[in-house]
Every structure is written in C-alpha cells, then in structure tokens.
Amino acid sequence: MKILVTGAAGFIGSNFVYQQLEDHPSDQIIALDSLTYAGNLKNLDGCKNNPNYKFVKIDIRDRESIYRLFDEECFDIVVNFAAESHVDRSIENPQIFLETNILGVNVLMDASLKYGVKRYHQVSTDEVYGDLPLDRKDLFFTETTPLHASSPYSASKASADLLVQAYHRTFDLNCTISRCSNNYGPYQFPEKMIPLMIHNALNDIPLPVYGQGINVRDWLHVRDHCKAIDLIMRKGRNGEVYNVGGHNEKANIEVVRTILKALGKDESLITFVTDRKGHDLRYAIDPQKIHAELGWLPETRFEEGIQETIQWYLDHQEWVDEVTSGDYQKYYEEMYGNR
Ligand code: NAD
Ligand code: DAU
C-alpha cells in the first residue's frame, strides 16, 4: 500500500511515520509537510534512509502541486495531520487556521476523489465538541455529542469535519474521522503545555499556568493515538467518526506539579497568569466505539508515559535548543511577556 501522511514533520505526524514504517514494513510512506514553524525535518531523521520512505515539501493549500503529486503517486490512503494546531496562536491570528485547516482539507479531498484514493482519513480533535463542566464527572464526549467549538482553532477543525462528512454524503468520498484528546510524547513543539513546562522548569524560568490551573485535559500518549489512527484508516467503517482517548483526566496544575517533581524543581516556579480567552474547562472522551469495533485500548499509563517523555526531552536537549531559538523567543515574549 502507498500512504500519504500530511503534516508528517510535526509532532503526531512524525511519530505516526515511524510507527507505520515499523508496523507495516511492506507499505510505502510519502511524508508531506510545508515545514511551518511547527514542522521540523529533523523529526524524521531516523527514517530518511528507509527505502519505503520519501519526503516532499508541499503546502496542502497548493492545489496544483497536490494534484501533481497525487497523479504521480496513486495513493491508497491519505491521512491528514497537516494543520495549524495551537489554540493560543489561533486566538492571536485566526486566518491561517481557516486557510490550512479548512481550505487545505478541501484540496486534499478533491485530490482524493479525482485520483481514486481508497480512503481519506481526517485527523480531528475532541475540541470540536467544545467543553464539559468541571462538576459533572459523569459526562463524556461521544461521537454523537453536538459540535460546539470554542476557539478559532477548534472551529476550523469542526468546519473540516463537516466538510469531510459532506464529501462523503455528496460525492461518496471514502473517509473516516478520528477525534482524539490531548497527546503528549516525543517531538512535541514547546508551545504546548507539557513540553513548555518541561523546558521552563529545566531552565528555571517561571511556569505560566493559565487561570487557576483547574482546567482538565484527557491525556493520551502519542503512540496510542498513532495506533488508533492506524486501525481506523485501515479497518474503520466508511463515513464513521471514532473518538480516541484513554480516560486519563488531569487538572493542569497536577500535570505541572508532576513535571516539577520529576525534575527535582521547586513549586515556587509556578506562576498563575491571565487565563486563555474562551478557555475550555474540561475534555473527556468516551472511547467505547473504537474499543468495541476495532479492539483499541491505550497501552501507556500516564504515570509511566510522562516520566518517559520528560526523559526524552532531557536526552534531546539539542533538539529543544534548536526549536526554542530564534522565532520561538519572539513568540514567547509576545505570548507571555505581559501576561
Ligand atoms: P503540529 O503543529 O505539531 O504539526 C502540524 C504539522 O503540519 C507541522 O509539521 C506543519 O509544518 C504542518 N503544516 C501546517 N500547515 C501546513 C500546510 N498548509 N501544508 C502542509 N503542512 C502543513 O501538530 P500536531 O500536534 O502534530 O497535530 C497534528 C494533527 O492532530 C492536527 O490536525 C491536530 O489538529 C490533531 N490533533 C492534535 C492533538 C494534540 O494533542 N496535539 C490531539 C488531537 C488532534
Ligand atoms: O484536545 C486536543 C487538543 O489538545 C488538540 O486538538 C490541540 O492541537 C492541542 O494543542 C491541544 O489543545 P490544548 O489547548 O488543550 O493544549 P495546550 O497544550 O495548549 O494546553 C493544555 C492546557 O494547558 C490548556 O488548559 C491550557 C493550559 N496551558 C497551556 C499553555 C501553553 C497553560 O496553563 N499554560 C500554558 O503556557
């Protein structure tokens, strides 16, 4: 099989490429990325000599280049990770989110129809459901929870999901959608909470916790997310949505304390800063459908996964130094300077 992985140089995309090459050694992987600030070709260094792997630098909004690629390669499966993915950036500058996350998806779906792709998989997010109250631990997102996005990022992802479903109904696009909770693990860019807090703690920089740190996220190791996508795109039912999550809810402050403890740093580094606008309170996934239909269950417990992740960042200081130099410093100053 020939598989196109878009957004392959980002956090989840790169983990997914490694997993595909390892678990399906007879498949061919074409890794595509436009290499925005979040895309890093070094993330894929470990597979550059694999004969079943090839990288192409293309923007998913570039219809002409995408069509040319699809014409040349005849993909069996397209799995789309490419996106602007950071909520805080979407609050500062929504436009690029609409362009990549909606119009880019439109280009990929048109190409999939035109060139006979057998399965288009859209990597979506639990954020399309909005949030849940903190005091109703009995409530979870299911696949039938109405879409109710809060940020420009989640609205753009929800729009893409609606478009994928419309292409399925109207044009018979063979497709699946996965909606996963928060991922953590290697290669995550330190604008997201976990790698940002690890980086700051290591450098004795204050850890900026939004609001009171009581917002809850449902954490899943990136490896488990990749395995879920692998199952869905190969075996999931045409036109279906699958929620992915591991019942692992944690308040942000709890995660931050875990990181400080693991690094032997003092809690006085915690600084409560102005809350995120429209900050979603709680995410919690009901993964019953993917378990029942595809037998998926998470394999990594947070307690071990977070220690392994912290160790990865400790062992990859060169990677961290590179991605936190230059533009990152400007971003950090703009985002946190007067917060
Ligand atoms: P990321 O920001 O680390 O990676 C996104 C990648 O897409 C980058 O390599 C970037 O260069 C590339 N990209 C951006 N715009 C592009 C364009 N126009 N053309 C081609 N490539 C482009 O994001 P991530 O955390 O790896 O997320 C990947 C996907 O998974 C996203 O669609 C996101 O919505 C979804 N998701 C993420 C999480 C999470 O916790 N990180 C959870 C659920 C779903
Ligand atoms: O739920 C899936 C989503 O998870 C994905 O769709 C998004 O792409 C991904 O970025 C993530 O969104 P979040 O907004 O939940 O992740 P983030 O790491 O930005 O923030 C996690 C929580 O930590 C959130 O409640 C905000 C808080 N936070 C974040 C940062 C960056 C802080 O308190 N301080 C920070 O500096």
XYZ file of C-alpha atoms and ligand atoms in Angstrom:
419
model
C 0.000 0.000 0.000
C 1.078 3.556 -0.633
C 0.172 6.027 2.088
C 0.359 9.821 2.053
C 0.971 11.296 5.509
C 0.457 15.077 5.521
C 1.822 17.190 8.379
C 4.436 14.455 8.746
C 7.162 16.708 10.172
C 5.022 17.797 13.122
C 4.574 16.160 16.499
C 1.989 13.440 15.855
C 2.723 13.107 12.128
C 6.390 12.223 12.732
C 5.517 9.701 15.439
C 2.990 8.204 13.028
C 5.538 7.852 10.204
C 7.905 5.899 12.487
C 5.059 3.690 13.662
C 3.886 2.944 10.104
C 7.367 2.037 8.866
C 7.864 -0.240 11.841
C 4.447 -1.915 11.946
C 3.853 -2.157 8.166
C 7.299 -2.673 6.622
C 5.914 -3.507 3.174
C 3.958 -0.236 2.855
C 5.366 2.880 1.241
C 5.124 6.181 3.097
C 5.192 9.542 1.376
C 5.648 12.155 4.106
C 4.411 15.622 3.143
C 4.874 18.867 5.028
C 5.194 22.552 4.184
C 7.569 22.965 7.161
C 5.886 25.805 9.038
C 7.391 26.886 12.382
C 5.892 23.649 13.819
C 7.325 21.328 11.188
C 10.878 20.086 11.639
C 12.523 17.762 9.159
C 14.912 16.645 11.912
C 11.919 14.885 13.498
C 12.099 12.453 10.579
C 15.879 11.970 10.552
C 15.533 8.413 11.831
C 13.754 7.191 8.705
C 15.481 9.134 5.936
C 17.436 6.064 4.796
C 14.429 3.753 4.755
C 13.720 2.798 1.096
C 9.972 2.820 1.811
C 10.068 6.457 2.923
C 10.132 9.671 0.910
C 9.666 13.315 1.972
C 8.024 16.025 -0.132
C 7.790 19.697 0.820
C 4.362 20.844 -0.335
C 1.690 23.083 1.158
C -1.702 21.349 1.292
C -3.308 24.597 0.076
C -1.297 24.408 -3.170
C -3.839 22.649 -5.395
C -1.604 22.364 -8.438
C 1.292 20.719 -6.577
C -1.053 18.447 -4.646
C -2.771 17.278 -7.843
C 0.609 16.645 -9.475
C 1.733 14.571 -6.513
C -1.487 12.532 -6.421
C -1.271 11.944 -10.164
C 2.326 10.688 -9.881
C 1.966 8.561 -6.762
C -1.536 6.925 -6.882
C -2.079 6.763 -3.103
C -4.210 4.085 -1.499
C -4.662 6.010 1.743
C -4.329 9.689 2.617
C -4.065 10.573 6.306
C -4.177 14.265 7.080
C -2.314 15.569 10.124
C -1.389 18.891 8.483
C -2.874 21.751 10.455
C -2.253 24.866 12.422
C -2.662 23.245 15.810
C -2.094 25.718 18.654
C -5.168 27.284 20.275
C -3.281 30.341 21.600
C -1.967 31.191 18.138
C -5.488 30.847 16.714
C -6.662 33.493 19.176
C -3.909 35.861 18.001
C -4.282 35.172 14.266
C -7.277 33.079 13.142
C -6.871 33.491 9.370
C -4.114 30.957 8.715
C -6.146 28.416 10.702
C -9.071 28.787 8.322
C -6.785 28.612 5.291
C -4.872 25.478 6.245
C -7.394 23.627 8.375
C -10.396 24.155 6.085
C -9.230 25.100 2.583
C -6.241 22.734 2.735
C -8.565 19.868 3.651
C -10.772 20.802 0.705
C -7.786 20.476 -1.660
C -6.824 17.069 -0.212
C -10.375 15.749 -0.527
C -10.756 16.994 -4.107
C -7.454 15.325 -4.989
C -8.532 12.106 -3.246
C -11.713 11.970 -5.333
C -10.011 12.940 -8.601
C -7.193 10.404 -8.266
C -9.159 7.482 -6.831
C -7.767 7.368 -3.273
C -9.357 4.416 -1.479
C -9.523 6.003 1.987
C -9.175 9.593 3.217
C -8.594 9.856 6.954
C -9.053 13.197 8.703
C -7.195 13.602 11.994
C -9.548 15.748 14.022
C -9.739 16.640 17.704
C -12.016 16.363 20.725
C -12.013 20.170 20.817
C -14.729 20.174 18.130
C -17.190 19.185 20.892
C -16.461 22.305 22.976
C -16.032 21.617 26.677
C -17.677 19.836 29.612
C -18.407 21.319 33.048
C -15.863 20.659 35.803
C -18.514 19.458 38.249
C -20.089 16.766 36.024
C -17.575 13.912 36.049
C -20.277 11.636 34.639
C -20.298 13.457 31.260
C -18.064 12.434 28.328
C -17.804 13.307 24.636
C -19.293 10.594 22.438
C -19.349 10.575 18.635
C -22.909 11.947 18.740
C -22.121 14.896 21.021
C -23.029 18.029 19.005
C -20.174 20.098 17.565
C -19.730 23.219 19.684
C -16.298 24.723 19.082
C -14.846 27.435 21.347
C -11.689 28.760 19.650
C -10.863 29.692 16.051
C -8.680 26.553 16.025
C -11.466 24.217 17.107
C -13.981 25.970 14.843
C -11.651 25.394 11.886
C -11.278 21.710 12.786
C -15.053 21.342 13.234
C -15.580 23.001 9.836
C -13.213 20.486 8.260
C -15.105 17.603 9.877
C -18.389 18.901 8.460
C -16.816 19.211 5.022
C -15.446 15.667 5.158
C -18.898 14.364 6.081
C -20.457 16.427 3.283
C -17.953 14.987 0.762
C -18.860 11.518 1.972
C -22.576 12.062 1.546
C -22.499 14.109 -1.664
C -19.526 12.692 -3.581
C -19.168 9.289 -1.947
C -15.697 10.096 -0.581
C -14.467 7.023 1.279
C -13.424 8.527 4.590
C -13.023 8.242 8.337
C -12.535 10.869 11.046
C -10.784 10.454 14.403
C -11.288 12.848 17.316
C -8.581 12.437 19.914
C -7.880 14.061 23.252
C -4.605 15.787 24.254
C -1.443 13.976 23.195
C 1.951 14.017 24.874
C 5.252 12.376 23.964
C 8.442 12.960 21.954
C 8.807 15.695 19.304
C 6.054 17.967 20.653
C 6.830 21.613 19.997
C 7.339 23.548 23.269
C 4.452 25.923 22.685
C 2.125 23.196 24.033
C 1.749 22.866 27.771
C 3.759 19.750 28.630
C 6.970 20.442 26.645
C 6.772 24.154 27.502
C 6.607 23.397 31.233
C 9.456 20.861 30.976
C 11.617 23.369 29.104
C 10.899 26.201 31.537
C 11.452 24.028 34.603
C 14.812 22.831 33.264
C 15.867 26.434 32.729
C 14.407 27.786 35.996
C 12.003 30.011 34.056
C 8.576 30.596 35.721
C 5.907 28.055 34.650
C 2.920 30.069 33.306
C -0.263 28.304 34.440
C -3.393 29.845 32.920
C -6.120 30.949 35.351
C -6.135 28.762 38.429
C -4.781 25.638 36.717
C -8.063 23.808 37.282
C -8.886 23.126 33.622
C -8.915 19.426 32.865
C -7.401 17.642 29.867
C -7.650 13.925 28.981
C -4.022 12.940 28.239
C -3.049 10.170 25.826
C 0.443 9.067 24.795
C 1.064 9.880 21.124
C 1.928 6.205 20.456
C -1.577 5.166 21.466
C -3.103 7.848 19.243
C -0.999 6.629 16.285
C -2.130 3.043 16.839
C -5.755 4.174 16.911
C -5.382 6.070 13.622
C -3.651 3.086 12.047
C -6.625 0.875 12.937
C -9.250 3.403 11.880
C -7.732 4.232 8.496
C -7.239 0.549 7.626
C -10.265 -1.058 9.255
C -12.684 1.687 10.281
C -16.096 1.831 8.656
C -16.516 4.196 5.732
C -18.009 7.564 6.762
C -17.610 6.964 10.502
C -16.243 9.121 13.304
C -14.173 7.488 16.083
C -13.341 9.163 19.388
C -9.905 8.344 20.815
C -8.989 8.799 24.482
C -7.781 6.870 27.487
C -9.867 8.069 30.474
C -6.912 9.917 31.854
C -8.177 13.255 33.074
C -5.835 15.572 34.920
C -6.109 19.189 36.052
C -3.318 21.287 34.515
C -1.829 22.126 37.906
C -1.486 18.421 38.683
C 0.479 17.831 35.463
C 2.707 20.838 36.180
C 3.432 19.573 39.716
C 4.284 16.118 38.334
C 6.806 17.695 35.943
C 8.418 19.800 38.684
C 8.680 16.807 40.979
C 10.225 14.604 38.286
C 12.840 17.270 37.581
C 13.528 17.971 41.256
C 12.419 21.594 40.901
C 10.578 23.757 43.420
C 6.870 24.578 43.103
C 7.720 28.243 43.624
C 8.437 28.265 39.875
C 4.672 28.058 39.245
C 3.202 31.426 38.184
C -0.531 31.865 37.675
C -1.082 34.104 34.646
C -4.064 35.635 32.843
C -6.383 32.942 31.564
C -6.706 31.938 27.892
C -9.679 33.682 26.231
C -12.637 31.280 25.944
C -10.611 28.622 27.816
C -12.308 25.213 27.575
C -12.892 23.808 31.061
C -12.758 20.074 30.631
C -12.276 17.495 27.875
C -13.144 13.852 28.451
C -13.523 11.199 25.769
C -15.737 8.142 25.752
C -13.673 5.679 23.653
C -16.266 2.890 23.748
C -16.881 2.813 19.983
C -13.253 2.333 18.899
C -12.801 -0.283 21.610
C -15.910 -2.232 20.632
C -15.425 -2.034 16.847
C -11.651 -2.110 16.439
C -10.411 -3.537 19.737
C -8.305 -0.451 20.512
C -7.203 0.236 24.070
C -4.460 2.585 25.272
C -1.258 0.810 26.293
C 0.744 3.538 28.031
C -0.218 4.630 31.533
C 0.213 8.376 32.094
C 2.379 7.816 35.171
C 4.971 5.986 33.055
C 4.416 7.892 29.813
C 5.053 11.280 31.407
C 8.324 10.116 33.002
C 9.436 8.645 29.664
C 8.511 11.915 27.936
C 10.432 14.049 30.439
C 13.426 11.773 29.925
C 13.109 12.181 26.139
C 13.345 15.961 26.486
C 16.330 15.589 28.824
C 18.026 13.323 26.280
C 17.254 15.622 23.323
C 18.491 18.991 24.574
C 19.998 19.764 21.180
C 16.572 19.363 19.541
C 15.000 21.555 22.225
C 17.705 24.229 21.919
C 17.221 24.378 18.177
C 13.430 24.710 18.235
C 13.481 27.244 21.078
C 15.974 29.595 19.436
C 15.126 32.408 17.021
C 11.394 32.869 16.363
C 10.406 30.929 19.466
C 11.915 33.608 21.722
C 9.867 36.271 19.949
C 6.729 34.130 20.235
C 7.336 33.545 23.948
C 7.857 37.238 24.638
C 4.691 38.195 22.729
C 2.559 35.482 24.327
C 3.855 35.606 27.898
C 5.781 38.890 28.231
C 2.944 40.960 29.715
C 0.605 38.185 30.749
P 1.879 20.144 14.880
O 1.596 21.600 14.885
O 2.995 19.608 15.707
O 2.123 19.630 13.383
C 1.406 20.117 12.291
C 2.259 19.893 11.045
O 1.503 20.344 9.920
C 3.568 20.679 11.047
O 4.636 19.839 10.673
C 3.353 21.761 9.997
O 4.542 22.143 9.331
C 2.373 21.073 9.064
N 1.567 22.038 8.301
C 0.921 23.128 8.777
N 0.321 23.765 7.773
C 0.569 23.064 6.649
C 0.194 23.223 5.291
N -0.557 24.254 4.893
N 0.623 22.293 4.393
C 1.395 21.243 4.782
N 1.791 21.061 6.055
C 1.375 21.960 6.969
O 0.513 19.456 15.286
P 0.215 18.052 15.989
O 0.073 18.281 17.438
O 1.168 17.048 15.485
O -1.237 17.752 15.412
C -1.405 17.030 14.203
C -2.890 16.907 13.930
O -3.513 16.229 15.014
C -3.612 18.239 13.780
O -4.547 18.112 12.752
C -4.318 18.431 15.115
O -5.494 19.159 14.946
C -4.615 16.999 15.503
N -4.688 16.702 16.950
C -3.680 17.081 17.782
C -3.755 16.723 19.129
C -2.653 17.104 20.095
O -2.820 16.924 21.303
N -1.509 17.584 19.646
C -4.849 15.999 19.606
C -5.871 15.659 18.723
C -5.764 16.000 17.386
O -7.609 18.133 22.916
C -6.855 18.046 21.747
C -6.114 19.343 21.526
O -5.115 19.408 22.529
C -5.504 19.435 20.133
O -6.536 19.492 19.195
C -4.639 20.697 20.010
O -3.984 20.714 18.763
C -3.608 20.664 21.109
O -2.846 21.862 21.065
C -4.272 20.526 22.482
O -5.013 21.725 22.827
P -4.949 22.374 24.290
O -5.291 23.794 24.175
O -5.690 21.555 25.279
O -3.362 22.144 24.592
P -2.257 23.110 25.238
O -1.040 22.283 25.432
O -2.112 24.393 24.508
O -2.879 23.447 26.669
C -3.215 22.418 27.571
C -3.813 23.067 28.802
O -2.790 23.803 29.485
C -4.914 24.080 28.495
O -5.899 24.012 29.502
C -4.205 25.426 28.564
C -3.132 25.187 29.603
N -1.875 25.959 29.415
C -1.268 25.884 28.195
C -0.093 26.577 27.965
C 0.580 26.540 26.613
C -1.315 26.654 30.475
O -1.855 26.692 31.582
N -0.150 27.348 30.238
C 0.489 27.337 29.027
O 1.543 28.015 28.901
